[in-house]
Short mmCIF file of C-alpha atoms in Angstrom, two decimals:
data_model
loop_
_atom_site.label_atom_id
_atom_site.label_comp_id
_atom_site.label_asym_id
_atom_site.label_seq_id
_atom_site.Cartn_x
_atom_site.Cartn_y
_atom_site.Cartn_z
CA UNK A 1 -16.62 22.45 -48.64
CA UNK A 2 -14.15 23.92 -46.16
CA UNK A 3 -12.26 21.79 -44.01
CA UNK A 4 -11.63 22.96 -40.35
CA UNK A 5 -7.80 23.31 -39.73
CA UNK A 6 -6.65 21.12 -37.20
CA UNK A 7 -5.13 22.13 -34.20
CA UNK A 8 -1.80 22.76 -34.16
CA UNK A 9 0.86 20.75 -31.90
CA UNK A 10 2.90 21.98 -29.52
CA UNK A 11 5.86 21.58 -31.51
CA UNK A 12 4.24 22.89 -34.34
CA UNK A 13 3.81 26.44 -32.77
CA UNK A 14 7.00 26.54 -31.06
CA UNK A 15 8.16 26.19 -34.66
CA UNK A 16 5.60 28.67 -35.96
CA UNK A 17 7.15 30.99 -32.85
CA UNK A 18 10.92 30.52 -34.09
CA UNK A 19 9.95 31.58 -37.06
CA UNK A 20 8.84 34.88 -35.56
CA UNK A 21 4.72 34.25 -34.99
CA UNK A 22 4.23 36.03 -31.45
CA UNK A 23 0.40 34.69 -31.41
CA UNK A 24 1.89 31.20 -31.54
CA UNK A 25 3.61 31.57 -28.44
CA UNK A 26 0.66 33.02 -26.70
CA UNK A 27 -1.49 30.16 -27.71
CA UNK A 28 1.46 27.80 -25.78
CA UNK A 29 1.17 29.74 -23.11
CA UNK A 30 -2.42 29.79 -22.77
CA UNK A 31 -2.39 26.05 -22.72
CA UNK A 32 0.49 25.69 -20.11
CA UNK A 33 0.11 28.93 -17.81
CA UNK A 34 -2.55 26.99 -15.48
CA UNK A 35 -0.38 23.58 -14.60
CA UNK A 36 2.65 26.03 -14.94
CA UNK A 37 1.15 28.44 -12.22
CA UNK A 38 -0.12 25.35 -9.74
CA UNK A 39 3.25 23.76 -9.85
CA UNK A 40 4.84 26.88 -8.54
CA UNK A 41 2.25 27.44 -6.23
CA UNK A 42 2.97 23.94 -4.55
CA UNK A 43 6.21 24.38 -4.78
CA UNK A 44 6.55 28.01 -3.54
CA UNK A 45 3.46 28.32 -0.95
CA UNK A 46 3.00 31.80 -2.18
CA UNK A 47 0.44 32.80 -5.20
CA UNK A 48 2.15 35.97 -5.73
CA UNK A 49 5.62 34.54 -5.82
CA UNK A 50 3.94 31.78 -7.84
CA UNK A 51 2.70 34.39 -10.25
CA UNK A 52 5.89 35.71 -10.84
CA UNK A 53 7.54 32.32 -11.46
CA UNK A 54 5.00 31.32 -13.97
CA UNK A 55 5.39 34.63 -16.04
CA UNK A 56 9.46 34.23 -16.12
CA UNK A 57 9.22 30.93 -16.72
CA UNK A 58 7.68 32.49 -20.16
CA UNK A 59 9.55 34.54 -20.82
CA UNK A 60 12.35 32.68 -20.37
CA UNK A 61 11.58 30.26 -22.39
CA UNK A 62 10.24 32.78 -25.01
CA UNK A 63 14.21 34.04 -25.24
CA UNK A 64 15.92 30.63 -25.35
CA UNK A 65 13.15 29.38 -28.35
CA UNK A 66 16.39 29.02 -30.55
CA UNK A 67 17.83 26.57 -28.28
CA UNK A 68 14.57 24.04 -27.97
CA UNK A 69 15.91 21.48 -30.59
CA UNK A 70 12.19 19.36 -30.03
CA UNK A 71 13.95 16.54 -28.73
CA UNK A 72 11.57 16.41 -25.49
CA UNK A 73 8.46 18.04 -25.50
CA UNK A 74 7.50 22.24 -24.54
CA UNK A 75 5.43 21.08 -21.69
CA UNK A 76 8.80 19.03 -19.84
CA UNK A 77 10.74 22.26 -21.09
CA UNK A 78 8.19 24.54 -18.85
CA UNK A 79 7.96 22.19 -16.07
CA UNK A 80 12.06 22.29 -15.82
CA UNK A 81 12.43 25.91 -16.17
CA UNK A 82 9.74 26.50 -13.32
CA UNK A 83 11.01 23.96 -11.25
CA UNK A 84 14.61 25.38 -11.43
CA UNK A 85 13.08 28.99 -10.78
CA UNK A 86 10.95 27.87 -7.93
CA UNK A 87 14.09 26.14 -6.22
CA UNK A 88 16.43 29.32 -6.78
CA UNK A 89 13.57 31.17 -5.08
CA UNK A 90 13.44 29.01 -2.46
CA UNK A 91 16.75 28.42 -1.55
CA UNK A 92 17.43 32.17 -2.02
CA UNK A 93 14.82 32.89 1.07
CA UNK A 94 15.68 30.48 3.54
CA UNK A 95 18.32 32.49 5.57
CA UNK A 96 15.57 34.72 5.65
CA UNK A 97 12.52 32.35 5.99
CA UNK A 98 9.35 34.22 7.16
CA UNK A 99 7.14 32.25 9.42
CA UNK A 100 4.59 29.33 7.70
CA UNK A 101 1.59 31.38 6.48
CA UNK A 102 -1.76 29.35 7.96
CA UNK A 103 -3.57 30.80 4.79
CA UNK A 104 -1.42 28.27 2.66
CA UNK A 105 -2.30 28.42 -0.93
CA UNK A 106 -2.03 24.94 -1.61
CA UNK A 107 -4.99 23.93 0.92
CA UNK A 108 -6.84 25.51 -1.57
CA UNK A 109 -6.55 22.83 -4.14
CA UNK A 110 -6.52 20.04 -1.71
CA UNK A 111 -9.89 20.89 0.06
CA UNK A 112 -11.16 21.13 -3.46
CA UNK A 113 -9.78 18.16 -4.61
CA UNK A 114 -11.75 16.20 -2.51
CA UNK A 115 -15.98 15.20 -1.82
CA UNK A 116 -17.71 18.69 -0.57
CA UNK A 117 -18.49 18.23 3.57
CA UNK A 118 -20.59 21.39 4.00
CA UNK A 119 -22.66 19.15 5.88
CA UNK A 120 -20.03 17.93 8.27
CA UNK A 121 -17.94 21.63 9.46
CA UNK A 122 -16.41 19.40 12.27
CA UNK A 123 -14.89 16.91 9.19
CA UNK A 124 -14.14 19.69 7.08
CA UNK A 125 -12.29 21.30 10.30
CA UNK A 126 -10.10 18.20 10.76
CA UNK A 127 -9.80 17.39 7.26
CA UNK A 128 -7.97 20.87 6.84
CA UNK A 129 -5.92 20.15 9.93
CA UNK A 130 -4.41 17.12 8.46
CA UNK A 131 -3.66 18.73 5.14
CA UNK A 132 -2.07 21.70 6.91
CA UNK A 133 0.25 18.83 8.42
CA UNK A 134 0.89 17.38 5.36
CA UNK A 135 1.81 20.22 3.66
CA UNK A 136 4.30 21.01 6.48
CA UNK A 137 4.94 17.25 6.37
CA UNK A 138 5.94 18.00 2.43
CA UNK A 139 7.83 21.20 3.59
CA UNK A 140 10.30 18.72 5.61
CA UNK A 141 11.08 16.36 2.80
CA UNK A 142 14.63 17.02 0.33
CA UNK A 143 13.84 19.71 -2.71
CA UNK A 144 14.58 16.59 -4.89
CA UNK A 145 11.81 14.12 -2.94
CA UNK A 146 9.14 17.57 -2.64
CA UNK A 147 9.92 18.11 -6.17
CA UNK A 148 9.04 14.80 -7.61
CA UNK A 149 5.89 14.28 -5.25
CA UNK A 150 4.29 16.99 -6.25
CA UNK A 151 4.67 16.51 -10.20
CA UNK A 152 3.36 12.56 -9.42
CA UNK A 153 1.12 12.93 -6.68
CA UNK A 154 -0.59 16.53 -6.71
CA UNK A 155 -0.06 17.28 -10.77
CA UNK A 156 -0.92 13.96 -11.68
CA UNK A 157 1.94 13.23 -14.03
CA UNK A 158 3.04 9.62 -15.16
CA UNK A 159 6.47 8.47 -13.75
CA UNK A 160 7.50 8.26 -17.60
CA UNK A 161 6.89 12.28 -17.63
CA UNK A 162 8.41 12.93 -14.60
CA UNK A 163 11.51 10.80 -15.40
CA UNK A 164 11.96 13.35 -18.72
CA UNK A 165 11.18 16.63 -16.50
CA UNK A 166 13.73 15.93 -14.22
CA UNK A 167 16.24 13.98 -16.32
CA UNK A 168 15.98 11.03 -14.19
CA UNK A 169 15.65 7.00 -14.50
CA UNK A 170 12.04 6.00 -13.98
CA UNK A 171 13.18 3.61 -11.41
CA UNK A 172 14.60 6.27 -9.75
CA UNK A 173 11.56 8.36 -9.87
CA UNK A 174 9.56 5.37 -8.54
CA UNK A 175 11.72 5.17 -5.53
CA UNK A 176 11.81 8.41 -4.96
CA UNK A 177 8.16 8.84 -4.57
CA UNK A 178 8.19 5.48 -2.13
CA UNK A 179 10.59 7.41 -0.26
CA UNK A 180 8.30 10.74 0.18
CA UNK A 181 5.31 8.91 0.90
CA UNK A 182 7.02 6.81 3.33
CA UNK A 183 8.92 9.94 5.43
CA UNK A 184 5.38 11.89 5.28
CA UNK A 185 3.47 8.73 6.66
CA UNK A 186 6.33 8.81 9.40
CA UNK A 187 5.78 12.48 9.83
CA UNK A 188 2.34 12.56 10.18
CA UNK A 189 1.83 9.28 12.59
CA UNK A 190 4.35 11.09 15.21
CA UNK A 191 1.60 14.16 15.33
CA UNK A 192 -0.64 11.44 15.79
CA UNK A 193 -2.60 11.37 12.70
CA UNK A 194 -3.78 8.33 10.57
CA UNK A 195 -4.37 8.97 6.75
CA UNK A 196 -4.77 5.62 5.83
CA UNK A 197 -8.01 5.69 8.94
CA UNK A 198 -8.98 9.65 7.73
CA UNK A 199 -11.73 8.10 5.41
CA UNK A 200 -11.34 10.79 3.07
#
């Protein structure tokens, strides 16, 4: 009888791929490249810039294999390289910032993310409104408060994770995210919205 093989870790491949197997590394990116390519896309507001962030952040990684001794895992080693390559970008544009696209890629997943309202176009309408404020509201806060909102509030990730992505205390993480929430509730009550009241 043949037993299925079972499916290799993460660590696992990245060993398989120091050892010189290319189609382990594409199976790690496979499994990565779609968180890898929203968190850059949150944190960059621009697919195509996005794009390019998630493929360096590959290859990057792909050249420094020899130096990931498996003491956290390859998904926190992604998440920092992308994070660090989205805030180069980022700070390397704004002496030159171009004016805030209204076709913001991250609206996208937030529209999404919630109930569908194709029976209410005037909801939908204001729904949108408030999430373009937010994100602008986001756009406002400190790279280091953005950063760590989006990887607990938008990607979902546990303050434990978060704390090992960014090399911070989970305490810290925790207050950080109290702080984010708190500036964007600020931000968005002086345009005279009410999330808590939105109903969505």
């Amino acid at each position: 009888m043949m037993m299925t093989k079972p499916t290799p870790s993460d660590r696992d491949l990245i060993e398989l791929a120091k050892a010189g197997d290319t189609n382990a590394f594409g199976e790690l990116v496979r499994r990565h490249q779609p968180r890898i390519h929203r968190l850059a896309v949150h944190m960059l507001r621009d697919r195509s810039e996005a794009e390019d962030v998630a493929q360096e952040t590959f290859i990057r990684a792909y050249q420094a294999l020899g130096r990931f001794d498996g003491r956290s895992e390859a998904y926190t080693w992604f998440y920092r390289i992308t994070i660090n390559l989205s805030l180069n970008r980022i700070r390397s544009r704004k002496t030159s910032r171009a004016s805030q696209d209204t076709d913001d890629p991250r609206l996208d997943g937030l529209m999404t993310d919630r109930r569908p309202t194709s029976g209410d176009p005037a909801g939908s309408a204001s729904r949108k409104q408030l999430y373009q404020t937010l994100c602008a509201g986001i756009d406002e806060l400190s790279d280091t408060l953005r950063t760590t909102l989006i990887l607990v509030c938008i990607d979902g990730r546990s303050h434990e994770d978060v704390a090992a992505i960014l090399g911070a205390p989970e305490g810290t993480i925790a207050w950080r995210v109290h702080e984010a929430r708190r500036k964007l509730k600020g931000f968005l009550d002086a345009r005279g919205f009410d999330p808590e009241g939105d109903g969505t």
